[in-house]
Coordinates of C-alpha atoms in Angstrom, one line a residue:
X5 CA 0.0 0.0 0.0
X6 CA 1.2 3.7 -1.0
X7 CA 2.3 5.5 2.4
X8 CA 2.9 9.6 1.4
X9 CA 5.3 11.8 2.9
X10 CA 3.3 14.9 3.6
X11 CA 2.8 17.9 3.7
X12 CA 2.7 18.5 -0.5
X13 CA 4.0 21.0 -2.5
X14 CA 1.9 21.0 -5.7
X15 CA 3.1 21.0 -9.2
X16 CA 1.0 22.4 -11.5
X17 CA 3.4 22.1 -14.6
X18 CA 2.7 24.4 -17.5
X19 CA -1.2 23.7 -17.2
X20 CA -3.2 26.4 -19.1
X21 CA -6.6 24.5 -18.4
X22 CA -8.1 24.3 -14.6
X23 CA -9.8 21.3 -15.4
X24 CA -6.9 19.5 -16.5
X25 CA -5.7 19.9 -12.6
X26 CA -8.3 18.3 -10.7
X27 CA -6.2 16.1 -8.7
X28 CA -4.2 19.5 -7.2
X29 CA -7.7 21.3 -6.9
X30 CA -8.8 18.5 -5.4
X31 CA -6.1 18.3 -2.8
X32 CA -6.5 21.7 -2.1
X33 CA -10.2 21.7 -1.4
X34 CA -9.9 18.0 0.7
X35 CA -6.5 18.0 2.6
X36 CA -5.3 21.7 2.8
X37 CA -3.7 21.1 6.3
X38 CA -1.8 18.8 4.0
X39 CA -0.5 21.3 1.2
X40 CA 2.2 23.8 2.0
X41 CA 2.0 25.9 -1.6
X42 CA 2.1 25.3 -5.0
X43 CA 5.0 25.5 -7.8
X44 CA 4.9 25.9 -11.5
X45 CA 6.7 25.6 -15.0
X46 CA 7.1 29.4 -16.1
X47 CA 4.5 29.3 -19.0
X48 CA 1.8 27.6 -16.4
X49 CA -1.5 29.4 -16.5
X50 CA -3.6 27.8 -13.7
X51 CA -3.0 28.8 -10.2
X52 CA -4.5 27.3 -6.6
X53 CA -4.2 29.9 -4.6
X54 CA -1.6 28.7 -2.6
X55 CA 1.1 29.8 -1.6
X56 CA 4.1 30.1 -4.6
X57 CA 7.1 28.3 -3.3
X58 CA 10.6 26.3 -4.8
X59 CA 10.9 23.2 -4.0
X60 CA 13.7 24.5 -1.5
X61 CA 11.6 26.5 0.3
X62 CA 9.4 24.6 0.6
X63 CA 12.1 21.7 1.8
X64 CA 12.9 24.0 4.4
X65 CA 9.1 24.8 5.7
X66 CA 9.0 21.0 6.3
X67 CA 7.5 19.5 3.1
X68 CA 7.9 15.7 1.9
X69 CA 6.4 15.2 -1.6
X70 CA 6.2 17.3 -4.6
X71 CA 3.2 15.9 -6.1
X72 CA 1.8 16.2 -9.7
X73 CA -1.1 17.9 -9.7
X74 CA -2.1 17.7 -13.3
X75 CA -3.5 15.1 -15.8
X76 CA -2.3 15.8 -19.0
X77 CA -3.6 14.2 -22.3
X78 CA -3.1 10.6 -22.5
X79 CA -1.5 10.4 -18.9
X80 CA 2.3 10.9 -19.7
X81 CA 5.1 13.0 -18.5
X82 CA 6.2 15.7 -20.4
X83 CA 9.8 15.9 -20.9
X84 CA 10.4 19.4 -19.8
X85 CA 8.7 18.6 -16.5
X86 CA 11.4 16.7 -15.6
X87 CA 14.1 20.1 -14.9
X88 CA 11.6 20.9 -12.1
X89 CA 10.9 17.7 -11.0
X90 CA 14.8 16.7 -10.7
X91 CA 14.9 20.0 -8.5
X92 CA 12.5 19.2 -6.7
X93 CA 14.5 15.3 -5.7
X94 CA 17.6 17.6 -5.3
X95 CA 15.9 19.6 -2.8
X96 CA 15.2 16.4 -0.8
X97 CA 11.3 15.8 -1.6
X98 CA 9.7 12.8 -3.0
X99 CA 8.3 12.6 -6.4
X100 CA 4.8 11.7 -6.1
X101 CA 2.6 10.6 -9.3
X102 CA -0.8 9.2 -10.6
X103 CA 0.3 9.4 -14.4
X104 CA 0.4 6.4 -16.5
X105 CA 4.0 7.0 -17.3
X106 CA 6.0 5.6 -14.4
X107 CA 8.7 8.4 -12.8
X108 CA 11.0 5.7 -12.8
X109 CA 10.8 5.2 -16.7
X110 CA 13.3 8.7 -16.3
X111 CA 17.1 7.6 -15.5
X112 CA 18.0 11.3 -14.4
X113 CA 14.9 11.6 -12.2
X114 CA 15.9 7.8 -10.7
X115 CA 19.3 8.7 -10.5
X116 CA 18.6 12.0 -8.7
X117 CA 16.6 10.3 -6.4
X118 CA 19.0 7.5 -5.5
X119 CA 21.5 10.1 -5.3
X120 CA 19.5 12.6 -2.7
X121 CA 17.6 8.9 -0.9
X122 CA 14.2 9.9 -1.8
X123 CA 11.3 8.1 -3.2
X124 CA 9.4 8.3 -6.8
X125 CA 6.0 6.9 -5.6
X126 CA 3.5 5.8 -8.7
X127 CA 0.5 6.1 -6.9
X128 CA -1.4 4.3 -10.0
X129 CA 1.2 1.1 -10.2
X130 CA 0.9 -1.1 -7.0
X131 CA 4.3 -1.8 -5.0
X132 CA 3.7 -5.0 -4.0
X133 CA 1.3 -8.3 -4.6
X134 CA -2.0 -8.5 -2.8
X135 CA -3.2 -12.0 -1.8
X136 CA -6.3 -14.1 -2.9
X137 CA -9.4 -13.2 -0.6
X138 CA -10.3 -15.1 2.4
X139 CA -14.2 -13.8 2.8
X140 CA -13.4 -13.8 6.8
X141 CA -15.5 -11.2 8.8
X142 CA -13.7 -8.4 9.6
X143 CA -14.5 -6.8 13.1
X144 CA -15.4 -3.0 12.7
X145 CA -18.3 -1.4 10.4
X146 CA -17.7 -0.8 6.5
X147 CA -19.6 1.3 4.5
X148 CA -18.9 1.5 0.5
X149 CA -20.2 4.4 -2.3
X150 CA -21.3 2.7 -5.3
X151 CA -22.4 4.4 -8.7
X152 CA -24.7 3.5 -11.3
X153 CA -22.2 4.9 -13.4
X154 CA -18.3 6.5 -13.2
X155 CA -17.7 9.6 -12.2
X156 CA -21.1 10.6 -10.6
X157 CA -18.9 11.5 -7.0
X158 CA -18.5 8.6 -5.0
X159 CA -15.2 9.6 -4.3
X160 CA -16.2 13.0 -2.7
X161 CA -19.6 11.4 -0.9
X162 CA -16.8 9.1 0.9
X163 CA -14.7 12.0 1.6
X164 CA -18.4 13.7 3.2
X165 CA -19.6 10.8 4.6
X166 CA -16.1 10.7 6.5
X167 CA -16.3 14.1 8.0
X168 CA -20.2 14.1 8.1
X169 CA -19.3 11.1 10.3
X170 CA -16.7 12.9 12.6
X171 CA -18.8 15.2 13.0
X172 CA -21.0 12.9 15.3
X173 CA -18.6 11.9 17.0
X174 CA -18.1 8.9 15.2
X175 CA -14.5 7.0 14.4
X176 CA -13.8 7.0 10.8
X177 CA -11.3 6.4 8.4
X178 CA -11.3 7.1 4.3
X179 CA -10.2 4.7 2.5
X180 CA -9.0 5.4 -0.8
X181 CA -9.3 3.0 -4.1
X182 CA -8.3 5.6 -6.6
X183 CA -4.8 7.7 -7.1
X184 CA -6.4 11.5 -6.6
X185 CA -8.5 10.0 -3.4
X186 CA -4.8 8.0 -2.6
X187 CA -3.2 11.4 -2.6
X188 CA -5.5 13.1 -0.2
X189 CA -5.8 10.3 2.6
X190 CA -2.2 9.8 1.9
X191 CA -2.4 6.2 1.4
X192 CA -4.4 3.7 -0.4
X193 CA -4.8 1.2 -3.5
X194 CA -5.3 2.0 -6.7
X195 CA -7.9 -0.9 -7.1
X196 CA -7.9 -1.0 -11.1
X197 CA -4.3 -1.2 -11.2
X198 CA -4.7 -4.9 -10.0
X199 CA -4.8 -8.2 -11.5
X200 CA -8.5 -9.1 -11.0
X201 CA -8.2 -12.1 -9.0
X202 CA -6.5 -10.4 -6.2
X203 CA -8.6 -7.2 -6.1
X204 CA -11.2 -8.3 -3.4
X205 CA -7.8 -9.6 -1.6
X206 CA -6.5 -6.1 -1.8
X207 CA -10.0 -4.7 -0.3
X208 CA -9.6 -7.0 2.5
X209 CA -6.2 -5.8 2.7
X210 CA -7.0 -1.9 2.9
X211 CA -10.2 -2.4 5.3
X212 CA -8.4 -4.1 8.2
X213 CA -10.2 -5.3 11.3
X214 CA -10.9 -2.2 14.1
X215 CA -12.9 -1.4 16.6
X216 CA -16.0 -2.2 16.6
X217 CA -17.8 0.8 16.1
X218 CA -14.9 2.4 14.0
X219 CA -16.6 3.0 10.5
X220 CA -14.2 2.5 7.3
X221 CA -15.7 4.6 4.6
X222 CA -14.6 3.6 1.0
X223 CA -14.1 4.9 -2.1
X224 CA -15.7 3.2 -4.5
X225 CA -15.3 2.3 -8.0
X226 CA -16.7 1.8 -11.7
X227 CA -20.2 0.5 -11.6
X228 CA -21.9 -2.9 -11.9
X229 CA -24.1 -1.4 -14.9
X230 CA -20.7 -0.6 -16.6
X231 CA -19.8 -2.8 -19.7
X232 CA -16.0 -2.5 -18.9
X233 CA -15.5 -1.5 -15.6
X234 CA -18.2 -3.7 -13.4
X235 CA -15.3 -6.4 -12.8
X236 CA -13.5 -3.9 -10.4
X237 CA -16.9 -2.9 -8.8
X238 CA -17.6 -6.5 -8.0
X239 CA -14.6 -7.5 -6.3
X240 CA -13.7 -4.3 -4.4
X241 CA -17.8 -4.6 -3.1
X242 CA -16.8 -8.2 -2.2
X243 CA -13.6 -7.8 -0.4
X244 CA -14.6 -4.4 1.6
X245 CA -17.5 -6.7 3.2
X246 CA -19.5 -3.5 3.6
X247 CA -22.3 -3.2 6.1
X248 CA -24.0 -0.5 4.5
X249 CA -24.3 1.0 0.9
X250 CA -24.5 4.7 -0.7
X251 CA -25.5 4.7 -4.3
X252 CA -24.4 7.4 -6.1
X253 CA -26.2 9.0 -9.4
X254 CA -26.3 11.4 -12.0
X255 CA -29.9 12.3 -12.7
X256 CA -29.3 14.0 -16.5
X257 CA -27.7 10.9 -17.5
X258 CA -30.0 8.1 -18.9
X259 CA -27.3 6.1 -20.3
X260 CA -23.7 5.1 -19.4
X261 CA -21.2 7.3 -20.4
X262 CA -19.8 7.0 -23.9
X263 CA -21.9 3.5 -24.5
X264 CA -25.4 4.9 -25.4
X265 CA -26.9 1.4 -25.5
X266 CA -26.5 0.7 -21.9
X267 CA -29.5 2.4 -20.5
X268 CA -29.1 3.3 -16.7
X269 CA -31.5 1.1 -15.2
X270 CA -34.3 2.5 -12.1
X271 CA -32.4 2.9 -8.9
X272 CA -34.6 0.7 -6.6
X273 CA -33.1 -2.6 -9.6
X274 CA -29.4 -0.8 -9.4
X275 CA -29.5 -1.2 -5.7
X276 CA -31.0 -4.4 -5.4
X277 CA -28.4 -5.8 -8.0
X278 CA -26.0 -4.4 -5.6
X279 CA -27.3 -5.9 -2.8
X280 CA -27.7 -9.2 -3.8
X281 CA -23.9 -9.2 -5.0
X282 CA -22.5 -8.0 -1.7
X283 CA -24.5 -10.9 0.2
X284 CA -21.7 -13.1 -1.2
X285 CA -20.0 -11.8 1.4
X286 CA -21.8 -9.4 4.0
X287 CA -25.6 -11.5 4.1
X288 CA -26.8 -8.3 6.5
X289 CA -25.3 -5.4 4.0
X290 CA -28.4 -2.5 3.1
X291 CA -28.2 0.8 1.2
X292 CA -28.9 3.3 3.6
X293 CA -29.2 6.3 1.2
X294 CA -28.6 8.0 -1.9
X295 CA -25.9 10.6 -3.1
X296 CA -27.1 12.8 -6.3
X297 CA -24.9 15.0 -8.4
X298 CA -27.6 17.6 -9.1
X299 CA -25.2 20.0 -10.6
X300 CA -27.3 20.3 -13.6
X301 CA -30.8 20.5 -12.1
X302 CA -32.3 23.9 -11.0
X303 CA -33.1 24.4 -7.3
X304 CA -36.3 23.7 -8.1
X305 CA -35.5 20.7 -9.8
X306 CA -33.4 19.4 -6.8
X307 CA -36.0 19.7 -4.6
X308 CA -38.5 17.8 -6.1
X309 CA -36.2 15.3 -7.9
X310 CA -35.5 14.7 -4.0
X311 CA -38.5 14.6 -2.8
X312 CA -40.3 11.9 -5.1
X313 CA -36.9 9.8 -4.4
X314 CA -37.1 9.6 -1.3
X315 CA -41.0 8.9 -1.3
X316 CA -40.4 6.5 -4.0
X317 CA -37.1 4.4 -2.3
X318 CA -38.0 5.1 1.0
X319 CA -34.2 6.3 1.8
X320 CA -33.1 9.8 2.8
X321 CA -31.5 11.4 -0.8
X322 CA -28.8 14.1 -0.4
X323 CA -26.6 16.4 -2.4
X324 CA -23.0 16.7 -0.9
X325 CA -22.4 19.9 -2.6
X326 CA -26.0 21.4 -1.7
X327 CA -26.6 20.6 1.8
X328 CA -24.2 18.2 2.8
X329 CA -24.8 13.8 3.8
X330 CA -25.9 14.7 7.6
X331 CA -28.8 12.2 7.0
X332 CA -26.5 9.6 5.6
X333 CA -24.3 9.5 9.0
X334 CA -27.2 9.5 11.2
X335 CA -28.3 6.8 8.9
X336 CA -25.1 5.1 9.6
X337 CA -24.9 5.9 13.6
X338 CA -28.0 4.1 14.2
X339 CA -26.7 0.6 12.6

């Protein structure tokens, strides 16, 4: 499992598109406690907001990873990255990356950071083989965001539903599946890196046994109505074990994304489907809500697109962005 050195100093690169830098907005807005400043290629366009530091300075203020904060086209490196990058090694930080391209791939940035003793962490590529499941019970209480479709938020429900959760009063712990959600918890598994027979090993692996009313909240992945990525969904639901289920949902879309002849099925079949898979291994596991991304629907809209949800599924129906998962942790408390 990826262990970080925080706090980060983000790299923004010569980015000229926000949206190409989710990841570092992301960190921003989900770990800032975590990010000391930010750094950028001279013909960069796209600032966080942060403070602008050198990788020396920010050496000195304490920090331990320069991480890549953008996504560019087709996942690789750029080659003139690597100047700032090897500066940032020489300074004494570790090279952190979700990219396709592996850091190592580079011999001056491996032999800048065998020369200085620092790491170049691949967030995306695993660093070390996870074992065949055991289906054990686990003690402690799981709870897993599921989508009818990718990227429809259930990695920022899980990050709510975490603080939602602390702020009850309640022990819990993200846990992330994906490299921008490994890069704010600081560890993780990027669960669609893995070999498929060992990724409900893996979830058993990154959901541990704790205290029994500690809740591990997990970041989900893919979907089980998804033609090419319902293999990862299935065994992360069936290693995590989870007590209790969030499904997450776009209401605009009708179809998955990019394969316009797989319609989106009702939500009441989407959750039963994923109910009756996770009983493999959890017989007692229930959905106790719904997450919407209701960035395209009007007030209005929301409110009575909520409304007939929850009358219709019988489940409290919340918006993380618009007024927070409260209901889903109380939800949670009371199991």
């Amino acid at each position: 499992m990826h262990v970080l050195r925080k706090p980060y100093l983000l790299y923004l690169g010569d980015a000229v598109l926000k949206s190409d830098c989710k990841t570092a907005f992301g960190l921003r807005d989900w770990c800032r406690e975590d990010v000391l400043g930010e750094w950028s290629h001279p013909n960069g366009r796209v600032a966080l907001g942060l403070p602008r530091m050198s990788p020396p300075e920010a050496a000195a203020k304490g920090a331990g990873s320069i991480v890549i904060g953008v996504a560019p086209t087709g996942g690789q490196l750029p080659d003139h990255w690597q100047d700032d990058l090897e500066a940032a090694l020489e300074a004494g930080l570790d090279a952190v990356s979700g990219l396709h391209t592996r850091l190592g791939s580079f011999p001056r940035l491996r032999a800048a950071a065998q020369r200085r003793g620092v790491q170049l962490i691949d967030v995306r590529h695993p660093t070390r083989d996870y074992p065949v499941a055991s289906g054990r019970k686990r003690a402690g209480k799981r709870v897993l965001t599921v989508g009818t479709d990718c990227a429809l938020g259930k990695k920022y429900t899980a990050l709510a539903l975490t603080r939602a959760l602390e702020t009850l009063g309640v022990s819990a712990t993200f846990r992330a599946t994906g490299q921008t959600g490994i890069l704010i918890a600081g560890s993780g598994i990027a669960m669609d890196a893995l070999v498929a027979d060992f990724v409900a090993g893996a979830a058993e692996t990154l959901s541990p046994g704790n205290q029994p009313d500690h809740w591990d909240v997990i970041e989900g992945q893919g979907s089980l109505c998804h033609p090419a990525y319902a293999a990862v969904t299935l065994g992360l639901l069936h290693g995590s074990q989870p007590d209790a289920l969030v499904l997450c949902h776009d209401p605009t879309r009708t179809t998955i994304e990019e394969y316009p002849d797989y319609p989106i099925p009702p939500l009441d079949v989407v959750i039963d489907e994923y109910l009756r898979a996770g009983r493999l291994t959890n017989r007692a596991i229930r959905c106790v809500g719904i997450s919407i991304n209701s960035s395209e629907l009007a007030e209005s809209e929301w409110r009575s697109y909520r409304a007939r949800l929850e009358r219709e599924l019988a489940l409290p129906v919340c918006d993380p962005l618009r007024s927070g998962v409260a209901p889903l942790a109380e939800a949670l408390r009371q199991l």
